[in-house]
Short mmCIF file of C-alpha atoms (C1' of nucleotides) in Angstrom, two decimals:
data_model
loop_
_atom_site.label_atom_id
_atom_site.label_comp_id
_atom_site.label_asym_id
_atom_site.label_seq_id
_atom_site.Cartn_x
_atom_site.Cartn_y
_atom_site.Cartn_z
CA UNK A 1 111.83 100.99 98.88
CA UNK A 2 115.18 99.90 98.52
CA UNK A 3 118.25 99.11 100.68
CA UNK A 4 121.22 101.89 100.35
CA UNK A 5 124.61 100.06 99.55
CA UNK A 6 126.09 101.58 102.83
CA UNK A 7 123.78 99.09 104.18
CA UNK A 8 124.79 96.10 102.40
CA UNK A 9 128.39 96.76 102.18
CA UNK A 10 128.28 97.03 106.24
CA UNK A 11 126.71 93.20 106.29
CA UNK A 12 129.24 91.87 103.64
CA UNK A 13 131.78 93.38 105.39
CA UNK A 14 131.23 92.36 108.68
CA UNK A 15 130.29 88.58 107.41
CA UNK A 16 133.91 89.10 105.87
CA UNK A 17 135.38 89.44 108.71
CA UNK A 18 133.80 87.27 111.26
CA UNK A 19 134.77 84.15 109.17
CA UNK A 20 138.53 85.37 109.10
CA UNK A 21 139.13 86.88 112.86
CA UNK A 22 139.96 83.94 114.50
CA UNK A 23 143.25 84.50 113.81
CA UNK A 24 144.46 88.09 113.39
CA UNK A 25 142.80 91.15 112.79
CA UNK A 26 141.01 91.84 109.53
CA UNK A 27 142.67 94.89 107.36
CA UNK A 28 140.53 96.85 105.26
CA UNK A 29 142.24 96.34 102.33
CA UNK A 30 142.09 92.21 102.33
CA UNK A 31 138.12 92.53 103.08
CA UNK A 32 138.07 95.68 99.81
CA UNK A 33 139.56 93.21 97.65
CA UNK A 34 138.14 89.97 98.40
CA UNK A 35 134.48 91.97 98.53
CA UNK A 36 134.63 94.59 95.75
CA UNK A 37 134.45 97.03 97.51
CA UNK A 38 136.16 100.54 97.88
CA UNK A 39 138.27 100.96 100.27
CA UNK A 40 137.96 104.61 101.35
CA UNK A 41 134.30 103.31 101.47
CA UNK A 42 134.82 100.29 103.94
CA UNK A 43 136.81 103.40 106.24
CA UNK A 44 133.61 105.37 106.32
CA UNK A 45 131.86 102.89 107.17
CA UNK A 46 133.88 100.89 109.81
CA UNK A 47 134.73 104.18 110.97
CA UNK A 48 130.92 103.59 111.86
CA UNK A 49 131.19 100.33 113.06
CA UNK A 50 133.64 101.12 115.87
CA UNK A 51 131.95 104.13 117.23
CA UNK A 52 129.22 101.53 117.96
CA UNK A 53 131.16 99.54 119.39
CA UNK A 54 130.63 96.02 116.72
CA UNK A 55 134.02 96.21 116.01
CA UNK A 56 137.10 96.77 117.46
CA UNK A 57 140.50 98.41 115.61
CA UNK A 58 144.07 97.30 116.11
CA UNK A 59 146.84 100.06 114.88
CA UNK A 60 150.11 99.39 113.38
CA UNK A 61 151.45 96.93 110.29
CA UNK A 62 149.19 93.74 110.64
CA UNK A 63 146.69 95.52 112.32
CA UNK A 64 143.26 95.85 110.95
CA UNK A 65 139.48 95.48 112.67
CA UNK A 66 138.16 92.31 114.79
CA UNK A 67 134.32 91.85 115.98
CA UNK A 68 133.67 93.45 119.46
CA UNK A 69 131.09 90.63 120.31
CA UNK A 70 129.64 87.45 119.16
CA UNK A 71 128.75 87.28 116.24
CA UNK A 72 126.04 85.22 117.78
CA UNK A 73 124.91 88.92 119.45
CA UNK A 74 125.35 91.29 116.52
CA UNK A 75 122.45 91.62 115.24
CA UNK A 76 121.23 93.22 112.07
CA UNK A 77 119.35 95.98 113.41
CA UNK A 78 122.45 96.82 115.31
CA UNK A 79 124.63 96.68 112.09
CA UNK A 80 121.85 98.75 110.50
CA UNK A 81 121.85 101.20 112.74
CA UNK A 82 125.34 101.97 113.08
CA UNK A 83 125.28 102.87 109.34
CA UNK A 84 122.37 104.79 110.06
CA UNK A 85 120.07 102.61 107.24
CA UNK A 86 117.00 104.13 108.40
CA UNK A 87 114.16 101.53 108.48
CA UNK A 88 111.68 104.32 108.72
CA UNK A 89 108.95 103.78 105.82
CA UNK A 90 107.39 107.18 106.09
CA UNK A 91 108.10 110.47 107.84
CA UNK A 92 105.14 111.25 109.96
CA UNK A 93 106.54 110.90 113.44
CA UNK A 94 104.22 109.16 116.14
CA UNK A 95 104.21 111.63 118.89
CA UNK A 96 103.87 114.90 115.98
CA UNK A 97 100.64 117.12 117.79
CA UNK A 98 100.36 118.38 114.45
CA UNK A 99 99.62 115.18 112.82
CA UNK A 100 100.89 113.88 109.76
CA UNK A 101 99.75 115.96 106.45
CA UNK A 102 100.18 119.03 108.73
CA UNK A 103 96.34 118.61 109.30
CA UNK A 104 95.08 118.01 112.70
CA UNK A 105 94.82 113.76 112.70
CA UNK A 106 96.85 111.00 111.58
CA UNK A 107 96.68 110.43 107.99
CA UNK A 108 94.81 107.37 107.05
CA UNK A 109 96.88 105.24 106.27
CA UNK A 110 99.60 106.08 109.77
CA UNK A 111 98.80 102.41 111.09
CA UNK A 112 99.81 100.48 108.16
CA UNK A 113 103.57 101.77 108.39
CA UNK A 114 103.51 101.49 111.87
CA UNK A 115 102.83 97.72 111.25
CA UNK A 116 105.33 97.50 108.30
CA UNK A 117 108.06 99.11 110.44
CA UNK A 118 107.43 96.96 113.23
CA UNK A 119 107.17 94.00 110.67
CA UNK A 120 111.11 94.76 109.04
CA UNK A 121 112.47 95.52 112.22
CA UNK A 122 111.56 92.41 114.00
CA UNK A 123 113.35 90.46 110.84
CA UNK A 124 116.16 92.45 111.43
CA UNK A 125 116.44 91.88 114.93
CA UNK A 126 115.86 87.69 114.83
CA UNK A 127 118.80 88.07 112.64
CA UNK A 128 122.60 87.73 113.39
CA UNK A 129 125.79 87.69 111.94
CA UNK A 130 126.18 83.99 113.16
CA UNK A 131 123.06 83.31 111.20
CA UNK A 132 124.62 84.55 108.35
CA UNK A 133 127.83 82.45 108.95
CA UNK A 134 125.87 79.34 108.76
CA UNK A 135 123.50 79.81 105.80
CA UNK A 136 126.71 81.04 103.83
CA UNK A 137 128.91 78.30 104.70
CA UNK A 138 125.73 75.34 103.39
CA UNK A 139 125.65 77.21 100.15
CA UNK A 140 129.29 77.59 99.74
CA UNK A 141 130.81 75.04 97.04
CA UNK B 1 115.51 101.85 102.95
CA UNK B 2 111.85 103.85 102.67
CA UNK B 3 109.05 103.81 101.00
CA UNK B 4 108.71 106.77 97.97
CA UNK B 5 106.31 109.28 98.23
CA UNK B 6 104.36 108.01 95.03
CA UNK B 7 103.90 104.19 97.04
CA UNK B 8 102.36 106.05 100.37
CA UNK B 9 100.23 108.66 98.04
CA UNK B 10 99.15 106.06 95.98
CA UNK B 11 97.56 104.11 98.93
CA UNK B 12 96.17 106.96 100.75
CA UNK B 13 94.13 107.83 97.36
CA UNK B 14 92.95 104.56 97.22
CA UNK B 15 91.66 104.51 100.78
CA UNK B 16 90.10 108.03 100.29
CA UNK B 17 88.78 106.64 97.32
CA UNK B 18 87.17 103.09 98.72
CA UNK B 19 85.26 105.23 101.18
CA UNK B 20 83.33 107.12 99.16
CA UNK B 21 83.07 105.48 95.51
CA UNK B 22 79.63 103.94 96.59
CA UNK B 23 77.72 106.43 95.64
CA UNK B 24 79.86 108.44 92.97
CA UNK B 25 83.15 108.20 91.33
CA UNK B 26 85.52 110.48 93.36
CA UNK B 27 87.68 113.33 91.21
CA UNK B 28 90.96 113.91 91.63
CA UNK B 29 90.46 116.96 93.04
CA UNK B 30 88.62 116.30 96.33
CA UNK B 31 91.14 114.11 97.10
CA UNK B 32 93.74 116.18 96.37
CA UNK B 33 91.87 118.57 98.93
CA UNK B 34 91.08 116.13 101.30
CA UNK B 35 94.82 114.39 101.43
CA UNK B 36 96.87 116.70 100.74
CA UNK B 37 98.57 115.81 97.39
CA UNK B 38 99.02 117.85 94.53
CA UNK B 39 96.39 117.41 91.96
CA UNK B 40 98.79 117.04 89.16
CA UNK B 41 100.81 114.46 91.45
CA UNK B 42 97.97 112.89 91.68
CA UNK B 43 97.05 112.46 88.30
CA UNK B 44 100.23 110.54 87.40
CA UNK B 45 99.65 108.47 89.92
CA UNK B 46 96.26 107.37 89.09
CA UNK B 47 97.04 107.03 85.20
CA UNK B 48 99.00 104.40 86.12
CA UNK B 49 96.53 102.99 88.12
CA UNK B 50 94.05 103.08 85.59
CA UNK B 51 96.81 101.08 82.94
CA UNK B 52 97.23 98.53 85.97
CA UNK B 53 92.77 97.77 86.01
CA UNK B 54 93.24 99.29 89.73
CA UNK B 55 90.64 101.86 89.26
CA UNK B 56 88.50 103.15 86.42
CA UNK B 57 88.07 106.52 85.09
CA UNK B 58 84.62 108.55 84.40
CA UNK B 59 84.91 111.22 81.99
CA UNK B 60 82.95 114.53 82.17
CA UNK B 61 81.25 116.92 84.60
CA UNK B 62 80.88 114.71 87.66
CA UNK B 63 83.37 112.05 86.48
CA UNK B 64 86.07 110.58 88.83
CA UNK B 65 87.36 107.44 89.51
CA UNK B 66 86.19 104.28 91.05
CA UNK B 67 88.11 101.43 92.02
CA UNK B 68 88.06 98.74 89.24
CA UNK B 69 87.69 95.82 92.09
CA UNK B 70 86.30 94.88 95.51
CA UNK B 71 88.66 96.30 98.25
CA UNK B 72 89.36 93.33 99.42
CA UNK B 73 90.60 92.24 96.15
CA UNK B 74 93.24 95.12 95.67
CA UNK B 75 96.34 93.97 97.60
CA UNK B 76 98.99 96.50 98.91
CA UNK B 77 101.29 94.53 96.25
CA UNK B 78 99.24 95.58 93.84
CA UNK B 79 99.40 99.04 94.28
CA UNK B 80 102.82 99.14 95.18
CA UNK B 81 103.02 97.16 91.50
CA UNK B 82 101.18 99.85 89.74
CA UNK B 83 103.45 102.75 90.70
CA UNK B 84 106.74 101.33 89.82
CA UNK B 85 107.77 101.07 94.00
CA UNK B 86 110.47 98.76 93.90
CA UNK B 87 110.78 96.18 96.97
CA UNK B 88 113.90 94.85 95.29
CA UNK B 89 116.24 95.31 97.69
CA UNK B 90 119.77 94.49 96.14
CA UNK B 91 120.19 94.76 92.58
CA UNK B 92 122.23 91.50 92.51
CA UNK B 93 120.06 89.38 90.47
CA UNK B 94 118.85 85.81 90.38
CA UNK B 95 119.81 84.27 87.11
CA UNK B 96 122.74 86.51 86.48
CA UNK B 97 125.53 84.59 85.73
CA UNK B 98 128.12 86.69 86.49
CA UNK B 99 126.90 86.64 90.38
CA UNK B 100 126.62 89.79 92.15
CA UNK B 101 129.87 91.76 92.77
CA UNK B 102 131.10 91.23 89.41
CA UNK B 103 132.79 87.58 90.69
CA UNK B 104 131.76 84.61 89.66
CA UNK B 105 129.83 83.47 93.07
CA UNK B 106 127.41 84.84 94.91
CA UNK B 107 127.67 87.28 97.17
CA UNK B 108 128.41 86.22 100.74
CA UNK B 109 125.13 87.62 101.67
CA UNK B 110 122.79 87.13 98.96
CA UNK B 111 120.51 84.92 100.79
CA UNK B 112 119.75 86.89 103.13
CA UNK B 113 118.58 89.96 101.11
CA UNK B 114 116.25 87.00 98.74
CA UNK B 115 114.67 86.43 102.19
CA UNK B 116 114.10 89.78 103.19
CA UNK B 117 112.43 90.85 100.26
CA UNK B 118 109.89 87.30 100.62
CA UNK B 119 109.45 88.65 104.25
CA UNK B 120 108.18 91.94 103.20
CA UNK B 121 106.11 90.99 100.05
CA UNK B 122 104.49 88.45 102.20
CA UNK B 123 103.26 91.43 104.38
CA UNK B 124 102.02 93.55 101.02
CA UNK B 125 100.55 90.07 99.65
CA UNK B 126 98.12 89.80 103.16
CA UNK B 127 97.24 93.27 103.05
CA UNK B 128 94.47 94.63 100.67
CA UNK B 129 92.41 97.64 100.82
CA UNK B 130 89.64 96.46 102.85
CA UNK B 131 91.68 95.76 105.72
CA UNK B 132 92.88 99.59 105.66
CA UNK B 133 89.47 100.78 105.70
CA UNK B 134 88.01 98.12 108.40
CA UNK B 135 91.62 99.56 110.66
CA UNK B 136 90.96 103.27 109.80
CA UNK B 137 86.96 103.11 111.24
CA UNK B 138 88.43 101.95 114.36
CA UNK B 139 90.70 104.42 115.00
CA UNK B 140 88.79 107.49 113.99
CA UNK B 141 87.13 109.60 116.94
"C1'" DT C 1 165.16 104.98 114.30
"C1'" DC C 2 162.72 104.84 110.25
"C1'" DT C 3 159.27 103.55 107.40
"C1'" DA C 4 155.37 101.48 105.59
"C1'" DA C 5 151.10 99.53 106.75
"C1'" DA C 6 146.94 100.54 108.56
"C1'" DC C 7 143.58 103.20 110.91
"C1'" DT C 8 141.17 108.16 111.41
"C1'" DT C 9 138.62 111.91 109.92
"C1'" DG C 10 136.68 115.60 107.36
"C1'" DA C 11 135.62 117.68 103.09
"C1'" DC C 12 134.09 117.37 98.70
"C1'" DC C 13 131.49 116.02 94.46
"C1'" DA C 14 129.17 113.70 90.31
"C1'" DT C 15 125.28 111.19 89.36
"C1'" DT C 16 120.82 109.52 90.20
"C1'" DT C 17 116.43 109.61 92.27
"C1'" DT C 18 112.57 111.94 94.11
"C1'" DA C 19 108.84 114.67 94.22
"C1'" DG C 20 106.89 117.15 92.18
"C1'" DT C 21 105.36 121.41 88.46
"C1'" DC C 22 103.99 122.96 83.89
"C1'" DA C 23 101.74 122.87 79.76
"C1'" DG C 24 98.89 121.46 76.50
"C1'" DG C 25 96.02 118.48 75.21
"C1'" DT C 26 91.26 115.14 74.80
"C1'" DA C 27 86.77 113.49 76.14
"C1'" DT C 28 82.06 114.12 77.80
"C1'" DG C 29 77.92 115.42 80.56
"C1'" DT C 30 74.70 119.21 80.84
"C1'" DA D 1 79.54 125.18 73.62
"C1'" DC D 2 81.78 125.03 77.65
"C1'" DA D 3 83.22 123.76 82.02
"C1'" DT D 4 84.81 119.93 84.28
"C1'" DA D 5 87.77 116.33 84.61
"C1'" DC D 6 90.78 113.02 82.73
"C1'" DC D 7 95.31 112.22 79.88
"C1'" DT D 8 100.14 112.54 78.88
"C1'" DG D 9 104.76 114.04 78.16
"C1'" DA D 10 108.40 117.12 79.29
"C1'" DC D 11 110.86 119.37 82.51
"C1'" DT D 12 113.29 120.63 86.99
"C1'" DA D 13 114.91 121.90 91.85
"C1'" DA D 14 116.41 119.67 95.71
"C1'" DA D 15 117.95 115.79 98.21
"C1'" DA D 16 120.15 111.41 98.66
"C1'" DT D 17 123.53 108.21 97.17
"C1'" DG D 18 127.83 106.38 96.48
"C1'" DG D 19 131.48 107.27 96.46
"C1'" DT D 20 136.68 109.96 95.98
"C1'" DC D 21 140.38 112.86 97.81
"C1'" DA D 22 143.39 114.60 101.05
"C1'" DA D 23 145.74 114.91 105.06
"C1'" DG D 24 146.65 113.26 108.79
"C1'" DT D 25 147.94 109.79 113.35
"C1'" DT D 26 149.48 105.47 115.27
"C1'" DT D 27 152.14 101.49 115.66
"C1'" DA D 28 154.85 97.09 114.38
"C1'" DG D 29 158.69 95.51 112.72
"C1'" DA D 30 163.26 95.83 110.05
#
DNA sequence: TCTAAACTTGACCATTTTAGTCAGGTATGT
DNA sequence: ACATACCTGACTAAAATGGTCAAGTTTAGA
């Protein structure tokens, strides 16, 4: 059980931004270099991003990507899923007639991820880029 | 982010294996049968089991295993432990001094992955094997 | 107008991880 | 003694990951 980078770099990214937008659009290239990461990376994935509408792109020299919302309303499980970062623990699908182990009932232990799904996602959904802001800017030097 | 195959077998065994080690240890091979996992899967999982004093092994015609504690003793963390499933969710680490991206801070959204993985060991830390079984008589016809 | 910055998109690929299999043991109850 | 069952390491095919590469299109500003 581990997060994927695409993931993380989509948070870091987007926490990148929203403390910068205020004043002009975000390129790619300032948030690659101040964050490590690639940029032909950061393109996949805002390329992401803006189909799902969290961001928004502006064309031309000094153009670059601003949030499409409050941060106060992006949550995580929004970010997560516009990277698709799959939160699903296991593979055996709730509504599946044949069941999980391709015998005829749930496999024993079906509840338990049901409940450990349930218990990520809510985390992920209590949790917004705002929040992020804050916490980052108290343990900031 | 999912949970391996070897975390999810693991636990199935061990509930397969709490309901029936009352009377005899359990081999490998009925619950191989009875799950659905390969019997030499399964045997690499429970070896490392056995080296974590999750179950105990009974050598010989009619040998098996038996769990090593009282269900409610054996904690999903426990298991997870045993098999080498990794909750770590971001491999920046704590006491690195080099922080995470290679820069000399943190990065921007550290904290929030140290809180994540809290949130979801708390969930493995509540949950032993007892309340598995207690959850699966309920919901079996 | 021209050009460079910046976004857009698809294709590709090396490495690592996963989910096992295979093989050849060793121990022990009957 | 022998079948059953545990024990252990080595190996591997397939999938996922974490990117890179290439070839654009669009637009702001000189």
């Amino acid at each position: 059980m581990k997060l994927t980078s695409k993931g993380r770099y989509a948070v870091m990214a987007l926490v990148d931004l929203a403390r910068f937008d205020n004043i002009n659009p975000v390129s790619l290239r300032d948030i690659s270099l101040r964050q490590g990461i690639s940029l032909d990376y950061l393109e996949q994935i805002f390329y992401k991003l803006k189909k799902n509408e969290i961001v928004k792109s502006i064309r031309g020299t000094q153009g670059g990507y601003v949030l499409n919302k409050n941060p106060n309303d992006i949550k995580l499980t929004n970010i997560f899923h516009a990277v698709d970062e799959k939160v699903k623990t296991v593979q055996c699908k709730k509504e599946s007639k044949k069941g999980c182990n391709g015998k005829a009932t749930k496999c024993i232990t079906h509840n338990l991820w049901d409940e450990l799904e349930i218990h990520i996602n809510t985390f992920f959904e209590n949790k917004s880029l705002k929040d992020l802001l804050n916490n980052n800017k108290e343990t900031r030097v």
